[in-house]
Coordinates of C-alpha atoms in Angstrom, one line a residue:
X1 CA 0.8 14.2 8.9
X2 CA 1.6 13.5 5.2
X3 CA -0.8 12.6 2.5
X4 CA -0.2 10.6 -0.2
X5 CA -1.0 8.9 -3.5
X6 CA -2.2 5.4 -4.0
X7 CA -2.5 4.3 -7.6
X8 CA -3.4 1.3 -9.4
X9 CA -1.6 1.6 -12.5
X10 CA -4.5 0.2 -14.7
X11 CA -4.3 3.0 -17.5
X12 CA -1.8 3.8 -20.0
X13 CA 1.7 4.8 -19.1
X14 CA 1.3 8.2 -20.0
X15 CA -1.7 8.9 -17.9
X16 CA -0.1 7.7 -14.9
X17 CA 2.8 10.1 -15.9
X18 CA 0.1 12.9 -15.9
X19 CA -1.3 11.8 -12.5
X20 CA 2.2 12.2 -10.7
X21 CA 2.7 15.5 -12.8
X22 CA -0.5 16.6 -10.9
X23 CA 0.1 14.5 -7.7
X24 CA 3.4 16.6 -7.2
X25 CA 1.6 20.1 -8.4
X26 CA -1.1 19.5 -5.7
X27 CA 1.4 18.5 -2.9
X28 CA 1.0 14.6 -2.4
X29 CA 3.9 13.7 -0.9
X30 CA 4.6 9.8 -2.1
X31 CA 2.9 8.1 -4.9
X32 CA 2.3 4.5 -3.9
X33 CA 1.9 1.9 -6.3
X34 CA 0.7 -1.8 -6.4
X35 CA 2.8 -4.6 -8.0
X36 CA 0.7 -7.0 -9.2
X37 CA 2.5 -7.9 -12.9
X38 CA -0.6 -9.2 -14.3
X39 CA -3.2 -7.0 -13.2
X40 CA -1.6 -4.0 -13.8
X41 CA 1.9 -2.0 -15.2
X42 CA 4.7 -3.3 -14.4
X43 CA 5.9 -1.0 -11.0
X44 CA 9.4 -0.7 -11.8
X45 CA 9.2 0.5 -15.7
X46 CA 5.9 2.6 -14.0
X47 CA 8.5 4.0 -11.2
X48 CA 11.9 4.6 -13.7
X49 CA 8.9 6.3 -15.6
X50 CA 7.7 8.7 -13.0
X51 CA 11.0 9.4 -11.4
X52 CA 12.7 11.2 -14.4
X53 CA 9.0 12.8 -14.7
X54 CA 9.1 14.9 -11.4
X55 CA 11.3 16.4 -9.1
X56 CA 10.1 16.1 -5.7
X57 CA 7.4 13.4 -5.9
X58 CA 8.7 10.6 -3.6
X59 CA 7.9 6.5 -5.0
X60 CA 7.3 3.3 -3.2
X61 CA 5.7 -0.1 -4.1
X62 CA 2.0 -1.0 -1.9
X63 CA 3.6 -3.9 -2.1
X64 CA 5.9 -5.9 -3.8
X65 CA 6.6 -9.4 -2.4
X66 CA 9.4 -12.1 -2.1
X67 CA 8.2 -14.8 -4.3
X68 CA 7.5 -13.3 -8.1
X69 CA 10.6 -10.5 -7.2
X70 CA 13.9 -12.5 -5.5
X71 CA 15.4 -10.3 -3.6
X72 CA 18.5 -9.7 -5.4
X73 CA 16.4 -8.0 -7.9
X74 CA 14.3 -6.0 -5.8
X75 CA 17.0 -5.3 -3.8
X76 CA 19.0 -4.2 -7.6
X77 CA 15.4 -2.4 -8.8
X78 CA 15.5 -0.1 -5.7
X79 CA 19.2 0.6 -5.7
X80 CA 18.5 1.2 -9.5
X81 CA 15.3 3.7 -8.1
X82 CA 17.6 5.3 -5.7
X83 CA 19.9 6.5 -7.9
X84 CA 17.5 7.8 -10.9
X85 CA 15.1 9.6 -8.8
X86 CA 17.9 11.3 -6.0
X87 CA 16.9 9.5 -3.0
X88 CA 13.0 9.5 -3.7
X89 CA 12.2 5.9 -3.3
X90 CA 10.7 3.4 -0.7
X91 CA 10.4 -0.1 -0.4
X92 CA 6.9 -1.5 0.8
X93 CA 7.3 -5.1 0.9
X94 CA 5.0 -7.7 2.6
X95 CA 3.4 -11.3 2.3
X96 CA 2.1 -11.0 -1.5
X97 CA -1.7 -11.0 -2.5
X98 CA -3.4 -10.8 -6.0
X99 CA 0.4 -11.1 -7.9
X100 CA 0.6 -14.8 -6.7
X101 CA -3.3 -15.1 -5.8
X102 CA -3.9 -14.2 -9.8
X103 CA -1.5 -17.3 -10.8
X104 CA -3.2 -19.4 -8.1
X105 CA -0.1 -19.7 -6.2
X106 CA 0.3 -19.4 -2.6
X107 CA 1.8 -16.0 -1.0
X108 CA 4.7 -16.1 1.1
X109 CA 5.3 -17.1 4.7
X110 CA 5.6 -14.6 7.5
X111 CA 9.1 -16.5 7.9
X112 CA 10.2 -16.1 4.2
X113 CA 8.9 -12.5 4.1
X114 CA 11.3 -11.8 7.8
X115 CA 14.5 -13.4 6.4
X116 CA 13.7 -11.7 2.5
X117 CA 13.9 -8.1 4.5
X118 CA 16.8 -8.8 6.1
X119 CA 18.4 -9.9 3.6
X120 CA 17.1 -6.7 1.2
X121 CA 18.6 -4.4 3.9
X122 CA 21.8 -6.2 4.0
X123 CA 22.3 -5.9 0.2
X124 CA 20.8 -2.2 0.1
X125 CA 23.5 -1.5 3.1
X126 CA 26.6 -2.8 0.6
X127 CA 26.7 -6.6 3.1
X128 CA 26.4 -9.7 1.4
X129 CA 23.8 -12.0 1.7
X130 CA 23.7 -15.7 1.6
X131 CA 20.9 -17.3 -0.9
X132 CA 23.2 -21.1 -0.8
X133 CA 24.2 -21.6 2.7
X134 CA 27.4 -19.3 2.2
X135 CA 27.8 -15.5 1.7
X136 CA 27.9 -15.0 -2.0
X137 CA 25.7 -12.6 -3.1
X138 CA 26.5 -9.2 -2.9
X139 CA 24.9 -5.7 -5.0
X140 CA 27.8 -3.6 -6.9
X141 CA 25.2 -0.9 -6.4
X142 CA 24.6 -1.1 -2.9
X143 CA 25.7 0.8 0.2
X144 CA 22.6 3.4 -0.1
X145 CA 19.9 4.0 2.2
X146 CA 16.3 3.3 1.3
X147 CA 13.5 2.9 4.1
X148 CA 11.6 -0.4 4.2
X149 CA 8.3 -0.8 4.8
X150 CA 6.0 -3.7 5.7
X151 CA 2.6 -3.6 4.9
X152 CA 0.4 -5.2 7.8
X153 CA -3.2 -6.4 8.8
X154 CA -3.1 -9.1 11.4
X155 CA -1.7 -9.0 14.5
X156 CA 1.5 -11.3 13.9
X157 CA 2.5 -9.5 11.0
X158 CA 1.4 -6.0 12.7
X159 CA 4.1 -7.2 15.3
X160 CA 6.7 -8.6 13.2
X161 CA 6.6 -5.0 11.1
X162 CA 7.3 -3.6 14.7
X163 CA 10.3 -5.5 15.6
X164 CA 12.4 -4.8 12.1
X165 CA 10.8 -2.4 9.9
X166 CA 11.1 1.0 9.3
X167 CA 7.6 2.0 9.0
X168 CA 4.2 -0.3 8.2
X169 CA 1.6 0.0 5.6
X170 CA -1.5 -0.5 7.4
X171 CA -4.3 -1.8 5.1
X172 CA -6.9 -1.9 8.0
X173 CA -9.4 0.9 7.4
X174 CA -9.5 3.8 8.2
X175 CA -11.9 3.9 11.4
X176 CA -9.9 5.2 14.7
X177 CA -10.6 2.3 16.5
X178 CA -9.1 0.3 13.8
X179 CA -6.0 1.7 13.4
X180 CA -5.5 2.2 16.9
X181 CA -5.6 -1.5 17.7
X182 CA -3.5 -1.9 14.5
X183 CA -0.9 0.3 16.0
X184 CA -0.9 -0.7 19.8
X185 CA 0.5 -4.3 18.0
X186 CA 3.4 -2.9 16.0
X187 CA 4.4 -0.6 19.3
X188 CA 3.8 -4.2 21.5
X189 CA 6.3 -5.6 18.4
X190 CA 9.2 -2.6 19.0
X191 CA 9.0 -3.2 22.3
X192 CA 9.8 -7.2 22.3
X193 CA 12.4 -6.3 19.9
X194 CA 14.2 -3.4 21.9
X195 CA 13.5 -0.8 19.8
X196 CA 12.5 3.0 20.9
X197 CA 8.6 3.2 20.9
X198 CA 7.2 4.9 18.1
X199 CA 10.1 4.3 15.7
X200 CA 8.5 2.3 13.5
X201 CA 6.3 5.5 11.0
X202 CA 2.8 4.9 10.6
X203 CA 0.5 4.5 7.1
X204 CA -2.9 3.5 6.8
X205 CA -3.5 3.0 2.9
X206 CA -7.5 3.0 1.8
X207 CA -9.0 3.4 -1.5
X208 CA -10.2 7.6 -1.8
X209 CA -13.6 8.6 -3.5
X210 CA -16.6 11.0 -3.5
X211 CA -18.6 8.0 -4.7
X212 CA -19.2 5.0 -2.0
X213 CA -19.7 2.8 -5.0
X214 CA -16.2 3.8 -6.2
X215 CA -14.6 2.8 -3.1
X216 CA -16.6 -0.9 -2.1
X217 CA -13.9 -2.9 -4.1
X218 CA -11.8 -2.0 -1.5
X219 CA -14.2 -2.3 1.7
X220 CA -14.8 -5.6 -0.1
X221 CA -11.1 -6.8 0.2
X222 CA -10.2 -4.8 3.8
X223 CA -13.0 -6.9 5.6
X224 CA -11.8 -10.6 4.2
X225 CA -8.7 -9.5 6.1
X226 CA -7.6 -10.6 9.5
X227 CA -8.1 -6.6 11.3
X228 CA -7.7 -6.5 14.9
X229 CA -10.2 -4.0 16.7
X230 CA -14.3 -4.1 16.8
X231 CA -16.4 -5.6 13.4
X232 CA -19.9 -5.6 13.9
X233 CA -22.8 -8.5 12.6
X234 CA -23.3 -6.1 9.1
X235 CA -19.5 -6.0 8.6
X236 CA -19.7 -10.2 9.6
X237 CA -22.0 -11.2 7.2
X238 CA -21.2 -9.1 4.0
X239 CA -17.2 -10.7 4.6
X240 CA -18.7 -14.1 4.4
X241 CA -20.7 -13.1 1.1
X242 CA -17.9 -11.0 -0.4
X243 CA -15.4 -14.4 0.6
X244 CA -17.8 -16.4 -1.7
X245 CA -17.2 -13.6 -5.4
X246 CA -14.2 -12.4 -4.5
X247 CA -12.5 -13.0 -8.1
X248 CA -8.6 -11.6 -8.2
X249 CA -9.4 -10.8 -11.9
X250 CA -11.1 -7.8 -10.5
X251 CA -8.7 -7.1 -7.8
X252 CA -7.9 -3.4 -7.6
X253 CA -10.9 -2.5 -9.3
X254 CA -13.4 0.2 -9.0
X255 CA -16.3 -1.8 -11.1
X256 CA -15.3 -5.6 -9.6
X257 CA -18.8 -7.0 -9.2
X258 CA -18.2 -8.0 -5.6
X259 CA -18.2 -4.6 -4.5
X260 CA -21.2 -4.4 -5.0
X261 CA -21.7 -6.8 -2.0
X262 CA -21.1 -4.0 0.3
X263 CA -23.9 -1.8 1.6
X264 CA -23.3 1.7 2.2
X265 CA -23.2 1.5 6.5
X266 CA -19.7 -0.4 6.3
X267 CA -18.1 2.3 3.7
X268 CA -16.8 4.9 5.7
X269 CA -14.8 2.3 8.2
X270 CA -12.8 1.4 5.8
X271 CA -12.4 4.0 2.8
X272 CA -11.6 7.4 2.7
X273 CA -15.2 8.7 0.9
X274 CA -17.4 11.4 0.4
X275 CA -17.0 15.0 -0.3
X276 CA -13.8 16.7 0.3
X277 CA -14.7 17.8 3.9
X278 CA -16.2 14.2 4.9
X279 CA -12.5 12.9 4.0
X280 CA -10.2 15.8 5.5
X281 CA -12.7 14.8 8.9
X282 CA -11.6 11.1 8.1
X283 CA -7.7 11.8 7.6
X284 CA -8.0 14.7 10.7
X285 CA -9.1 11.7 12.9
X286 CA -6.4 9.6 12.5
X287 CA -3.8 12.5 13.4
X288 CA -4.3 11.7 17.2
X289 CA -3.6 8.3 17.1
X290 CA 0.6 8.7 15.9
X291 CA -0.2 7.8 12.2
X292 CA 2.6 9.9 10.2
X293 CA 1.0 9.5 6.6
X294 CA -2.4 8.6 5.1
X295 CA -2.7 7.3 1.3
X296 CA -5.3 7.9 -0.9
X297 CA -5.7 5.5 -3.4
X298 CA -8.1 6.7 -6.0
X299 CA -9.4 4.2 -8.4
X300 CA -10.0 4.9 -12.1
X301 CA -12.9 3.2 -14.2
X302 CA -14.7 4.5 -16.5
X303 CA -18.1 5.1 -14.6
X304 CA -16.4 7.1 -12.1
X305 CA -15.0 10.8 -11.4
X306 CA -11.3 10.1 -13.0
X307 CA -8.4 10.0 -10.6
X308 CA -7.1 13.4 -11.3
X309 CA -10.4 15.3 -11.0
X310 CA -10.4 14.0 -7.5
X311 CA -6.7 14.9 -6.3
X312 CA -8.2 18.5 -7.8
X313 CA -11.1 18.2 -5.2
X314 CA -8.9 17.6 -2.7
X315 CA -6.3 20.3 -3.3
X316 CA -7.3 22.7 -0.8
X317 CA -7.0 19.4 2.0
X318 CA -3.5 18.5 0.6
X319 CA -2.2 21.6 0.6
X320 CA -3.3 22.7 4.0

């Protein structure tokens, strides 16, 4: 099973430089990063950035979305990624969340999201792709071959991830039971698509901390989610408080005040926390279950043990 890196590039350029230096010293094996334009660095200058800044590293966005990116240009950025980094990148795609939630704008349709990765893959693949009722558009860069991955909670979009994606981002926490209902959807989606079981790969991103308070920012968003599998009266009631603070300013966050909704009995369903042998138990568990690739996405603020102080925690795990 891989493991990866999840960042949330709220520091300076040249610290998240350093982090995938040290990411790809340690062994991570992809560095996934949020695009969310407002909240954070811009993803594609981050990922030019950290391509010609390593050597083995792979890249992919957790998530980029059809609305603020048209497709032509994502489908031109990754082309662009391809090609500068030697085959390193990956395209993780869904719905959209704080990029259009931070402009108050609504986040795509499942629909929208379906036709935008079809349409993605046909331009990747050297095909045109039609944007005005005829087939006009086509990338000069294309005919290259870069996995596409859906990030998915509920169980539509678990299932639609199934029928045409390459592999799913599963932002569901990081319990067993959890993802095992999560997955037992995208195989249910292969399946009603004719495709061979088990060929969509498996991810579960979560946040990644030795503190619990570190990590609650993400609990926080992971519960307001639609999550298939068990959620018991604690996990009920703290969703309906977080629903009422959750502020997208804060998105991402380590220090967002509604984090501190959470109480410590919820944590450890849905982050990756604890000492280094409390999350190699968490990652071992999923193993079973057919997930091909965990991704720890360690926080920064200033409070908290920095990002790469962490990944040097958890050396011994990732190299392993």
């Amino acid at each position: 099973m891989k493991i990866s890196l999840g960042v949330y590039p709220n520091e300076t350029p040249a610290q998240i430089i350093d982090s995938a230096k040290l990411a790809e010293k340690v062994g991570f094996d992809t560095l996934w990063m949020l695009d969310s334009h407002l909240l954070f660095r811009e993803v594609y200058t981050m990922l030019g950035a950290l391509s010609v800044s390593t050597t083995k590293l792979r890249f992919g966005t957790a998530v980029t979305n059809p609305l603020t990116r048209h497709p032509t240009v994502t489908a031109s950025a990754f082309s662009t990624l391809h090609a500068l980094s030697g085959g390193r990148a990956t395209l993780g795609i869904s719905v959209g969340d704080s990029a259009l939630k931070a402009m108050n704008l609504e986040i795509a349709k499942m629909a929208e999201l379906a036709d935008t990765v079809v349409k993605i893959r046909a331009l990747l693949g050297g095909q045109s792709a039609s944007f005005s009722g005829e087939d006009q558009a086509k990338l000069i860069f294309g005919n290259v071959d870069i996995p596409i991955y859906v990030a998915a909670t509920g169980p539509k979009m678990l299932k639609m991830a199934g029928a045409m994606a390459d592999g799913v981002i599963l932002m569901n926490g990081v319990a067993p039971e959890l993802i095992e209902a999560a997955i037992a959807l995208v195989r249910e989606g292969e399946r009603e698509a004719g495709r061979p079981n088990g060929e969509t790969k498996m991810v579960v991103w979560a946040a990644c901390h030795p503190s619990f308070d570190a990590v609650k920012y993400n609990v926080a968003r992971a519960i307001l989610r639609n999550i298939p599998g068990p959620m018991d009266e604690l996990t009920r009631t703290t969703a309906a408080k977080v629903r009422e603070a959750y502020n997208y300013e804060q998105h991402g966050r380590s220090e967002a005040e509604f984090g501190k909704i959470v109480p410590d009995a919820i944590v450890t369903r849905y982050a990756f926390a604890g000492d280094p042998s409390m999350i190699k138990g968490q990652i071992d568990a999923l193993a079973p279950l057919g997930v091909d690739e965990v991704v720890l996405a360690i926080p920064v603020a200033p409070e908290i043990k920095s990002r790469n102080d962490v990944m040097q925690e958890l050396t011994p795990i990732i190299s392993n």
